[in-house]
Short mmCIF file of C-alpha atoms in Angstrom, two decimals:
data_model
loop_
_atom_site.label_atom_id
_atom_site.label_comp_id
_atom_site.label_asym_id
_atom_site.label_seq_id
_atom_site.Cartn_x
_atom_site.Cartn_y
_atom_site.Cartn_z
CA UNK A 23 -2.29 2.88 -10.92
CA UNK A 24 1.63 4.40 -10.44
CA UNK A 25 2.83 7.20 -12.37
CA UNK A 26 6.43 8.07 -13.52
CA UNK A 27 7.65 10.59 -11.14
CA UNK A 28 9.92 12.25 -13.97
CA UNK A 29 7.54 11.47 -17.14
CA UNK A 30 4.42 11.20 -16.01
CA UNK A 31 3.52 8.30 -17.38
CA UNK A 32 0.80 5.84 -16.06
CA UNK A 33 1.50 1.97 -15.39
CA UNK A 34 -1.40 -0.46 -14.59
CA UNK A 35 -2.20 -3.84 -15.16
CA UNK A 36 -5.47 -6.31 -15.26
CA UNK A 37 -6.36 -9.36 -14.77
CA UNK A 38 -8.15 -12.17 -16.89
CA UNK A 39 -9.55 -14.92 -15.67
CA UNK A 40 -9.91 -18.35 -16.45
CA UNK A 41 -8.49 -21.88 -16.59
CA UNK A 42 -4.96 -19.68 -16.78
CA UNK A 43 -4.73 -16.90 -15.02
CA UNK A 44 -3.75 -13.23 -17.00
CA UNK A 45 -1.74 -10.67 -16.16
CA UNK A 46 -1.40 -7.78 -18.47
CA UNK A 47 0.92 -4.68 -17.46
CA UNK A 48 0.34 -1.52 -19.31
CA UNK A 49 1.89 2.11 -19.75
CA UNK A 50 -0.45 5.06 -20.77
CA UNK A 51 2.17 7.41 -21.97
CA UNK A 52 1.81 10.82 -20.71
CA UNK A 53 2.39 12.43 -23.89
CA UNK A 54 1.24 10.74 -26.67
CA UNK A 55 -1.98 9.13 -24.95
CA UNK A 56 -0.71 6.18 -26.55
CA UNK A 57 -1.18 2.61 -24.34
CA UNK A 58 1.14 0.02 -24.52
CA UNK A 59 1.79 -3.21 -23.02
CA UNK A 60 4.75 -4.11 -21.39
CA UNK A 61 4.58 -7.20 -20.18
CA UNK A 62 1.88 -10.40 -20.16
CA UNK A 63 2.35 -12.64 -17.35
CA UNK A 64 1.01 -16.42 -17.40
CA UNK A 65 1.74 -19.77 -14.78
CA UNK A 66 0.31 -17.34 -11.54
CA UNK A 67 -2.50 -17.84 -9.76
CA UNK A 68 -5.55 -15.00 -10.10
CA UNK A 69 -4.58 -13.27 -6.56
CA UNK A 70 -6.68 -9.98 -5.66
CA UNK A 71 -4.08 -7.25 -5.85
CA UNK A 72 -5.53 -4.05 -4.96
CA UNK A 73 -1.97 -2.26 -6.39
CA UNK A 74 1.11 -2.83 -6.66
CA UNK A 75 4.98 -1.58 -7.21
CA UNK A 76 6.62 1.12 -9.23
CA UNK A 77 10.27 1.73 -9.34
CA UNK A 78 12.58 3.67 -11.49
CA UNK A 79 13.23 0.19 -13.45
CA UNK A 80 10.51 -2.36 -12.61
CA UNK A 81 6.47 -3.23 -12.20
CA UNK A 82 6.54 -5.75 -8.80
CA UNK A 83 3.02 -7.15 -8.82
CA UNK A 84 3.37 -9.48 -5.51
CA UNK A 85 1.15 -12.57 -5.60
CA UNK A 86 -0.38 -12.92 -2.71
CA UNK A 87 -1.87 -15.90 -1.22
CA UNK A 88 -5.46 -14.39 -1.59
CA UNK A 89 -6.34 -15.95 -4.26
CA UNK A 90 -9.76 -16.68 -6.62
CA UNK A 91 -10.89 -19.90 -5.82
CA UNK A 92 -11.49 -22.01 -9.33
CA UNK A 93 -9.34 -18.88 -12.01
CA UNK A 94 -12.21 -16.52 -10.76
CA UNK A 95 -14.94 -18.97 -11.88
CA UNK A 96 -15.98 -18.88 -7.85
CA UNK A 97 -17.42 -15.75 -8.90
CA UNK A 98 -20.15 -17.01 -11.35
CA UNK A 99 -22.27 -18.54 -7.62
CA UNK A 100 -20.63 -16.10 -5.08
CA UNK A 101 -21.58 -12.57 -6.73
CA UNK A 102 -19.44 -11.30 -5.31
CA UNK A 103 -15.75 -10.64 -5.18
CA UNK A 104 -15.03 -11.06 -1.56
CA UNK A 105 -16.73 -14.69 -1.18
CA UNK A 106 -14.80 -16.17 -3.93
CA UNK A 107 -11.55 -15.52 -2.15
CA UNK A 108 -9.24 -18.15 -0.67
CA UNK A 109 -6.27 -17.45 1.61
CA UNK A 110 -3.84 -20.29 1.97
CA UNK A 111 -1.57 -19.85 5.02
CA UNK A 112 0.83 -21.96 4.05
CA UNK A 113 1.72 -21.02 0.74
CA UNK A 114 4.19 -18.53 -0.25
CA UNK A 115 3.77 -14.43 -1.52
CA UNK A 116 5.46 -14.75 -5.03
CA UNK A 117 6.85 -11.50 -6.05
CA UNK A 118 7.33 -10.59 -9.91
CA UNK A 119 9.87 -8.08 -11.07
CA UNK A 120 8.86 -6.91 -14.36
CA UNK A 121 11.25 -4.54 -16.87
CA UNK A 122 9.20 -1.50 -17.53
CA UNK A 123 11.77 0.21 -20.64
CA UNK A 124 12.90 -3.05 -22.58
CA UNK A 125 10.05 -5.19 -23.12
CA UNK A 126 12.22 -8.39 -21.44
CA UNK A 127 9.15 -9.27 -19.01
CA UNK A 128 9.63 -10.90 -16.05
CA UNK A 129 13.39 -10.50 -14.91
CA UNK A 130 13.04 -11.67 -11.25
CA UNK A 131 11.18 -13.92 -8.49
CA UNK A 132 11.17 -13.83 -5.20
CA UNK A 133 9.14 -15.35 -2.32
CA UNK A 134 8.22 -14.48 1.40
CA UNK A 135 6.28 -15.70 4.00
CA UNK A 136 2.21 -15.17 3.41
CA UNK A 137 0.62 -11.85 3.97
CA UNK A 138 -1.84 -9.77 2.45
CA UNK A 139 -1.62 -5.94 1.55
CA UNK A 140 -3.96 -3.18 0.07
CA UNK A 141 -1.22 -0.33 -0.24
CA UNK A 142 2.58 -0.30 -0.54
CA UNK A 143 4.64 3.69 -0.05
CA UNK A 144 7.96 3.70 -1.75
CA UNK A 145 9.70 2.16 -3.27
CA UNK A 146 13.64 2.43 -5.27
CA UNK A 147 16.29 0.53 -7.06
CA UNK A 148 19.92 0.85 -6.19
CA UNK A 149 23.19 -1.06 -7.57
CA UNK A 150 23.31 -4.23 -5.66
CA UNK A 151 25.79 -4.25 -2.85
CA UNK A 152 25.73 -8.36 -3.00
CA UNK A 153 26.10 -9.10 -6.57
CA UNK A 154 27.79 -7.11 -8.42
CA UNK A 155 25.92 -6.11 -11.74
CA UNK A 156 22.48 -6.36 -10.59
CA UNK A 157 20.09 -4.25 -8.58
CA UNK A 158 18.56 -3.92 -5.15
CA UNK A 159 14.85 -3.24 -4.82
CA UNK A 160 14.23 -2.03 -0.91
CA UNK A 161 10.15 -1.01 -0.55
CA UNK A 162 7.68 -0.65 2.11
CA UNK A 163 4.17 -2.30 2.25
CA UNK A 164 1.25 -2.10 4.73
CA UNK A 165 0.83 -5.87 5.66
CA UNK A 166 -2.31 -7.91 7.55
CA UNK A 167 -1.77 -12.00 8.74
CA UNK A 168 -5.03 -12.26 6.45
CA UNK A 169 -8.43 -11.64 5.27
CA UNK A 170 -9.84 -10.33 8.14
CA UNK A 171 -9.37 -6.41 7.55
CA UNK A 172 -11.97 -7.11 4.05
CA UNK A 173 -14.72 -8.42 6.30
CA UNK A 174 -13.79 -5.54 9.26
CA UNK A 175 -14.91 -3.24 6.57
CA UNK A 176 -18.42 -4.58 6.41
CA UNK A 177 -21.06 -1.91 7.20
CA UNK A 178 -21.92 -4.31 10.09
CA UNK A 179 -18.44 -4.28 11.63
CA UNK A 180 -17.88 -0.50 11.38
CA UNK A 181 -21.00 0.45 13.47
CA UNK A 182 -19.78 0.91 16.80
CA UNK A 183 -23.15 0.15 18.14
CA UNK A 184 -23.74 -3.02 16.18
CA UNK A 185 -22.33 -6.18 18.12
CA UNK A 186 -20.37 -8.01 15.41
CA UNK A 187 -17.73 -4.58 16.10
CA UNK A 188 -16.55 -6.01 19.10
CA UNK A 189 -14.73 -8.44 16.98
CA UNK A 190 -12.51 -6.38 15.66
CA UNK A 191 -11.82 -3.89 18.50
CA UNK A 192 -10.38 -4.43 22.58
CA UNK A 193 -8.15 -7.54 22.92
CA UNK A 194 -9.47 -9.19 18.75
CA UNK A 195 -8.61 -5.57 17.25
CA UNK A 196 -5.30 -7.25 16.47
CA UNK A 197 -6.52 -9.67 13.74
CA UNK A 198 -7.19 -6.81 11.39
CA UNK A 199 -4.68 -4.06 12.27
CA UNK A 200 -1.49 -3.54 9.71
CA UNK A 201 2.02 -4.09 10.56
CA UNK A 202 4.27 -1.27 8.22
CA UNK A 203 7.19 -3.53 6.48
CA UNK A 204 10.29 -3.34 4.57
CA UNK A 205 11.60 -5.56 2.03
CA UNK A 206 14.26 -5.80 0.09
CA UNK A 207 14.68 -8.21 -2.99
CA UNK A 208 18.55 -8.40 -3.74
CA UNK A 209 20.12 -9.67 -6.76
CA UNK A 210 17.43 -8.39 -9.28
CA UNK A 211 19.24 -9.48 -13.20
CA UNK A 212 18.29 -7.92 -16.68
CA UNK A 213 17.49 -11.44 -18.32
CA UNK A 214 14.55 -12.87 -18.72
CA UNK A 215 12.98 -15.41 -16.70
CA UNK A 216 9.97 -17.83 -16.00
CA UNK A 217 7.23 -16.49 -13.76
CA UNK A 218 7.41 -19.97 -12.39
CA UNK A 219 11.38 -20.11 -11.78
CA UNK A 220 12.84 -20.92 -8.79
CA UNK A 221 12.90 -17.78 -6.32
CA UNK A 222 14.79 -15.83 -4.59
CA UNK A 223 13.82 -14.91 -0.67
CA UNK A 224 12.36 -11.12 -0.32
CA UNK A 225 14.46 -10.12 2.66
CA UNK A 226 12.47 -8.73 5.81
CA UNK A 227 14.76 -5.89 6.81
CA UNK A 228 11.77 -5.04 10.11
CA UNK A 229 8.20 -5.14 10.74
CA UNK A 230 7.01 -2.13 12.68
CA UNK A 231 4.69 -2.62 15.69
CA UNK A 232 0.92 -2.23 14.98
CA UNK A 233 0.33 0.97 17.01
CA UNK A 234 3.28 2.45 15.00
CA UNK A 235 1.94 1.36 11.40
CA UNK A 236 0.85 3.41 8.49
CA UNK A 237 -2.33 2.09 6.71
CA UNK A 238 -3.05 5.07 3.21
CA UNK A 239 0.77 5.44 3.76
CA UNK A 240 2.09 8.62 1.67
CA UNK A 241 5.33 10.32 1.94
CA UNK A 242 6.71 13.39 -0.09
CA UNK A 243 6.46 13.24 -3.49
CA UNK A 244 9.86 14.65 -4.40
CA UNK A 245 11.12 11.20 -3.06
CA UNK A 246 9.79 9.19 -5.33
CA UNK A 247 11.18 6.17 -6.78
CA UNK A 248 14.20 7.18 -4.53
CA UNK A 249 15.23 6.34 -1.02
CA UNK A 250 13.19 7.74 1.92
CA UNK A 251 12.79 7.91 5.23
CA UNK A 252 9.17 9.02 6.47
CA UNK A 253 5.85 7.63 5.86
CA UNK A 254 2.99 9.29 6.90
CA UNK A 255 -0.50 7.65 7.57
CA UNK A 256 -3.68 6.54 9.33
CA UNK A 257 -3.27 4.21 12.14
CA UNK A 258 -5.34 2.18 14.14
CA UNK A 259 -4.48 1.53 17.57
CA UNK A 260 -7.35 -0.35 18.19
CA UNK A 261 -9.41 2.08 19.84
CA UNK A 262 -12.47 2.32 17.53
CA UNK A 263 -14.14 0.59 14.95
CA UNK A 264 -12.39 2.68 12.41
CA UNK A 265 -9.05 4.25 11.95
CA UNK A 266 -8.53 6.17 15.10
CA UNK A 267 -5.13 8.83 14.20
CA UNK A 268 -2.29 9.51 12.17
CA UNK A 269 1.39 8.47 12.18
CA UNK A 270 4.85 9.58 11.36
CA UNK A 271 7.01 6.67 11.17
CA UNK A 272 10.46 6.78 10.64
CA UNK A 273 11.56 4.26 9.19
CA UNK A 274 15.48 4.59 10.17
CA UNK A 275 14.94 4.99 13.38
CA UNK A 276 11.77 2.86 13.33
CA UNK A 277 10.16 5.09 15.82
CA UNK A 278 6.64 6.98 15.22
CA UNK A 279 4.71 9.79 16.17
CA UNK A 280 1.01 9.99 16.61
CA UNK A 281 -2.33 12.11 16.25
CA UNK A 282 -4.71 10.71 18.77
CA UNK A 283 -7.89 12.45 20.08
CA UNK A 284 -10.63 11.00 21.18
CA UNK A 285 -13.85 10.63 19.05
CA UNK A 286 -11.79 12.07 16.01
CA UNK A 287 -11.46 9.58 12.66
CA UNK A 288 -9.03 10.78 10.46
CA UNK A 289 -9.05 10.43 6.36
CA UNK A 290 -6.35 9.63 4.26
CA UNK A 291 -3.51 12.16 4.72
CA UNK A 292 -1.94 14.39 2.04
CA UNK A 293 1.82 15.69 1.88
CA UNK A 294 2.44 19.02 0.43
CA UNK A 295 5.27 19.65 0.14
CA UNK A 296 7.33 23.07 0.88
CA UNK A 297 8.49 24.47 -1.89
CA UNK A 298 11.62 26.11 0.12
CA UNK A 299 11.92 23.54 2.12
CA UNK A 300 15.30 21.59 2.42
CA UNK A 301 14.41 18.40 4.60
CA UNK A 302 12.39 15.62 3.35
CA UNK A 303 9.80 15.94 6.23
CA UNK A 304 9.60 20.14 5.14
CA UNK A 305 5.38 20.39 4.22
CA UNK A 306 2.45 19.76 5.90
CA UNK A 307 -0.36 17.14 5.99
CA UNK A 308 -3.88 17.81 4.91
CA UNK A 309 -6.67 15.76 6.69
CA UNK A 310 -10.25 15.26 6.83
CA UNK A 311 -11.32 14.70 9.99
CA UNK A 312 -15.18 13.31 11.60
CA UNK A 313 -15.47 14.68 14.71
CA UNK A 314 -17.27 12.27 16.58
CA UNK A 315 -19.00 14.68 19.36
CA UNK A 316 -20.81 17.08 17.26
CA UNK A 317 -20.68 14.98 13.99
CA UNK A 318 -18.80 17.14 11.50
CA UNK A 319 -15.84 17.24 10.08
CA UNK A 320 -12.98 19.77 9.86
CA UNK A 321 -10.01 19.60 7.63
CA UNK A 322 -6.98 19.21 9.85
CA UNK A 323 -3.51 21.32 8.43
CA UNK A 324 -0.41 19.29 10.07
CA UNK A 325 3.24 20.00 10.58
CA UNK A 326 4.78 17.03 8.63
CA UNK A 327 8.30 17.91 10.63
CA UNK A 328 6.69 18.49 13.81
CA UNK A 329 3.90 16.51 13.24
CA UNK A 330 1.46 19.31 15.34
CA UNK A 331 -1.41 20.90 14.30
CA UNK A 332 -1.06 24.01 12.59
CA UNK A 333 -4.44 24.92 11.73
CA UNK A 334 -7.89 23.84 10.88
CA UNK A 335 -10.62 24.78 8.52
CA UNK A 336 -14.84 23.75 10.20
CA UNK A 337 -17.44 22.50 8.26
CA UNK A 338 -20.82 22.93 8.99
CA UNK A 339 -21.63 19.37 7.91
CA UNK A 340 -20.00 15.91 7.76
CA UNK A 341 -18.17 14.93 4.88
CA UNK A 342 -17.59 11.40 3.72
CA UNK A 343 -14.58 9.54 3.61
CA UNK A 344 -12.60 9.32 0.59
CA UNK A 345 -9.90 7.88 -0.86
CA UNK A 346 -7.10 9.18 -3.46
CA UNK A 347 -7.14 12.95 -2.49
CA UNK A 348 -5.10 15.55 -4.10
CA UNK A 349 -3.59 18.49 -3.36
CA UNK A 350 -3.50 21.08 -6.64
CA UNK A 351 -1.74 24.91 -6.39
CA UNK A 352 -2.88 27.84 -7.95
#
């Protein structure tokens, strides 16, 4: 789910299977309660996409190359999601541009080279530079080669003392670590077009190193739907069996900062935001950490300019990792 940084309204979409796959994109407006769909998308395959894309003019639901095998019908003998997955290598990410105000649909596709992705950060739309007329989309995704990171998460694989872990830690933590990417799909028109149409090439503008990538990637909420600079995150440097720090990456400089400590597995960051603050990196972080040595957590308070530690808050017991946090004022 996305929401409308200046109405507050919520975008979605599902997914029907079958013989032809479904793609229904919906708005929940924020003031009416009222849901509409926007847009229903046919000629796709059924990919798993765990979100997707929300700028100031479009939906982008990317089609990845993980796929369910059969329209979903895998699923009926699997029971489960995970098993009735494909990924083909070879074939192409499809990306779908979809209006979000004037009910025209699809109005652009582009490809890129195979990848998979749980989370994208922002994303914005500016006046194309190229083609005069349309509109530049630039965004930035967390991207694996594949699969693998679905099967890491097995209860199996996260165990440090279980041996199926070494796979995916030492010299093999690579095939399941994120790479932090930008895109940019130039050219985007206002007319409507086939899902299946020839497409345009999504434009890899860099591909940050592992070590440096944001996975739960999050920036400052102000900048929504409008061009940024810094994404904060959890990264994984390969050191344990789960996420082992946090990142600032800047993403004009492409350099990063880190949060490493030893036996200490960070959550999902939050940005709050100062509310004098002038710079885009003016707030802090909030983080639940599991400390690993006396197996409890504490919730970590972060610089977001400095990226230090400003404070801390103990717990007396461990608290389980979750996902989606908020940060609410008085």
């Amino acid at each position: 789910m996305r929401t409308d940084p200046v109405t507050g309204d919520y975008f979605n979409h599902n997914l029907e299977f079958g013989r032809q796959a479904v793609y229904r994109v919906f708005k929940v407006s924020a003031s009416s309660g009222k849901t509409s769909i926007i847009a229903t998308v046919k000629n796709v395959r059924a990919a798993y996409i765990h979100s997707f894309i929300l700028t100031k003019k479009y939906v982008i639901l990317c089609i990845f190359s993980a796929y369910y095998a059969k329209g979903g019908a895998k699923i009926l003998w699997t029971k489960n999601l995970l098993d009735a997955m494909d990924y083909d290598p070879n074939e192409k990410n499809r990306w779908l541009l979809i209006d979000r105000h004037n009910g025209k649909g699809v109005v652009g596709v582009f490809e890129s080279d195979p990848f998979f992705a749980f989370h994208s950060a922002n994303a914005w739309d500016e006046d194309s530079t190229a083609e005069k007329g349309k509109t530049d989309v630039t965004l930035d995704m967390s991207t694996y080669e594949n699969l693998d990171i679905l099967k890491r998460f097995w209860y199996e694989n996260m165990k440090s003392t279980s041996p199926t872990a070494l796979d995916y830690t030492g010299v093999h933590a690579g095939r399941a670590r994120c790479s932090l990417r930008r895109y940019r799909l130039v050219g985007v028109g206002d007319s409507s077009v086939s899902p299946s149409s020839p497409s345009k090439v999504a434009e890899l503008v860099f591909a940050a190193p592992k070590a440096d990538s944001a996975e739960l990637p999050t920036f400052n909420g102000r900048y929504a739907c409008k061009p940024s600079r810094y994404i904060y995150g959890v990264c994984d440097r390969g050191h344990s069996t789960f996420f082992d720090g946090l990142v600032k990456f800047d993403t004009r400089t492409q350099t990063a900062k880190h949060r490493i400590q030893q036996a200490q597995s960070p959550g999902e960051p939050i940005f709050v935001a100062d509310p004098e603050g002038e710079d885009e990196d003016d707030g802090v972080l909030l983080s639940v950490v599991l400390d690993g040595t006396s197996g409890k957590s504490y919730l970590l308070i972060m610089d977001a300019k400095t990226f230090e530690e400003v404070g801390r808050a103990e717990m007396k017991t461990a608290v389980g990792f979750g996902l989606r946090g908020h940060f609410v004022r008085k």
